[in-house]
Amino acid sequence: MSAESVQGVLDDLLATLERGLARSAGTGPGEALRGSRDAIDAMLADPPRRTEVRSLRRAPEVEAFREALVDGLVRADTVNRLLRLVNDVLLRVWR
């Protein structure tokens, strides 16, 4: 597998993660109830809460992986760190 194809797969994975994060931070459960008038409906219709989620695209681990990949120096520990980071994000997002 070439460095370009690995980077393409990595970019696809990161895009999928970003879409999942955006979707999880998207509309709240009260969107369909905006016309209702009680206090619970009003709270549910409020904008969703925001998190301090950052994209992994520029994370130091991803940058180190890309650099090592381009230089032909991809080591098992570099791939291991990247996969652990992706795994941690997936576990937090989709729990």
Short mmCIF file of C-alpha atoms in Angstrom, two decimals:
data_model
loop_
_atom_site.label_atom_id
_atom_site.label_comp_id
_atom_site.label_asym_id
_atom_site.label_seq_id
_atom_site.Cartn_x
_atom_site.Cartn_y
_atom_site.Cartn_z
CA MET A 1 0.00 0.00 0.00
CA SER A 2 1.49 3.36 -1.02
CA ALA A 3 1.87 6.36 1.28
CA GLU A 4 -0.70 8.25 -0.82
CA SER A 5 -3.33 5.54 -0.46
CA VAL A 6 -2.69 5.29 3.30
CA GLN A 7 -3.10 9.05 3.59
CA GLY A 8 -6.33 8.82 1.59
CA VAL A 9 -7.68 6.20 3.97
CA LEU A 10 -6.58 8.30 6.93
CA ASP A 11 -8.30 11.37 5.47
CA ASP A 12 -11.51 9.36 4.93
CA LEU A 13 -11.38 8.11 8.52
CA LEU A 14 -10.86 11.61 9.89
CA ALA A 15 -13.71 12.97 7.74
CA THR A 16 -15.99 10.23 9.06
CA LEU A 17 -15.03 11.12 12.63
CA GLU A 18 -15.68 14.81 12.00
CA ARG A 19 -19.11 14.08 10.52
CA GLY A 20 -19.94 11.88 13.50
CA LEU A 21 -18.87 14.58 15.93
CA ALA A 22 -20.88 17.21 14.07
CA ARG A 23 -23.91 14.94 14.04
CA SER A 24 -23.62 14.21 17.77
CA ALA A 25 -23.37 17.94 18.51
CA GLY A 26 -26.17 18.78 16.05
CA THR A 27 -29.84 19.18 16.66
CA GLY A 28 -31.25 18.34 20.05
CA PRO A 29 -34.27 16.17 20.79
CA GLY A 30 -36.56 19.20 21.08
CA GLU A 31 -36.30 20.31 17.47
CA ALA A 32 -39.68 18.82 16.57
CA LEU A 33 -41.33 20.48 19.57
CA ARG A 34 -40.57 24.13 18.81
CA GLY A 35 -44.28 24.98 18.54
CA SER A 36 -45.10 23.61 22.03
CA ARG A 37 -45.63 25.91 24.97
CA ASP A 38 -44.64 24.25 28.23
CA ALA A 39 -41.31 24.75 30.03
CA ILE A 40 -39.94 21.30 29.23
CA ASP A 41 -40.60 21.78 25.52
CA ALA A 42 -38.96 25.21 25.69
CA MET A 43 -35.83 23.70 27.30
CA LEU A 44 -35.74 20.88 24.76
CA ALA A 45 -36.10 23.39 21.92
CA ASP A 46 -33.08 25.42 23.09
CA PRO A 47 -29.93 25.14 21.00
CA PRO A 48 -27.89 22.05 21.81
CA ARG A 49 -25.04 22.30 24.28
CA ARG A 50 -21.60 22.82 22.86
CA THR A 51 -18.47 20.85 23.56
CA GLU A 52 -14.82 21.67 23.13
CA VAL A 53 -14.31 18.99 20.51
CA ARG A 54 -11.27 19.45 18.29
CA SER A 55 -10.62 17.89 14.93
CA LEU A 56 -7.96 15.21 14.84
CA ARG A 57 -6.77 16.40 11.46
CA ARG A 58 -4.03 18.56 13.05
CA ALA A 59 -3.45 16.52 16.22
CA PRO A 60 0.26 15.98 16.95
CA GLU A 61 -0.15 12.20 16.64
CA VAL A 62 -1.73 12.49 13.18
CA GLU A 63 0.91 14.96 12.03
CA ALA A 64 3.68 12.63 13.29
CA PHE A 65 2.06 9.74 11.44
CA ARG A 66 1.80 11.69 8.19
CA GLU A 67 5.40 12.88 8.47
CA ALA A 68 6.72 9.39 9.21
CA LEU A 69 4.62 7.98 6.39
CA VAL A 70 6.00 10.46 3.86
CA ASP A 71 9.57 9.88 5.10
CA GLY A 72 9.13 6.11 4.91
CA LEU A 73 9.72 5.81 8.63
CA VAL A 74 6.39 4.49 9.81
CA ARG A 75 7.07 2.43 12.90
CA ALA A 76 4.75 0.18 14.81
CA ASP A 77 4.69 2.53 17.82
CA THR A 78 3.61 5.47 15.61
CA VAL A 79 0.75 3.49 14.11
CA ASN A 80 -0.14 2.18 17.57
CA ARG A 81 -0.39 5.73 19.00
CA LEU A 82 -2.57 6.88 16.11
CA LEU A 83 -4.91 3.90 16.37
CA ARG A 84 -5.19 4.32 20.15
CA LEU A 85 -6.10 7.99 19.64
CA VAL A 86 -8.75 7.13 17.05
CA ASN A 87 -10.09 4.39 19.32
CA ASP A 88 -10.34 6.80 22.28
CA VAL A 89 -12.27 9.31 20.18
CA LEU A 90 -14.64 6.68 18.83
CA LEU A 91 -15.36 5.35 22.31
CA ARG A 92 -16.16 8.83 23.62
CA VAL A 93 -18.31 9.87 20.65
CA TRP A 94 -20.41 6.77 20.21
CA ARG A 95 -20.98 5.65 23.80
#
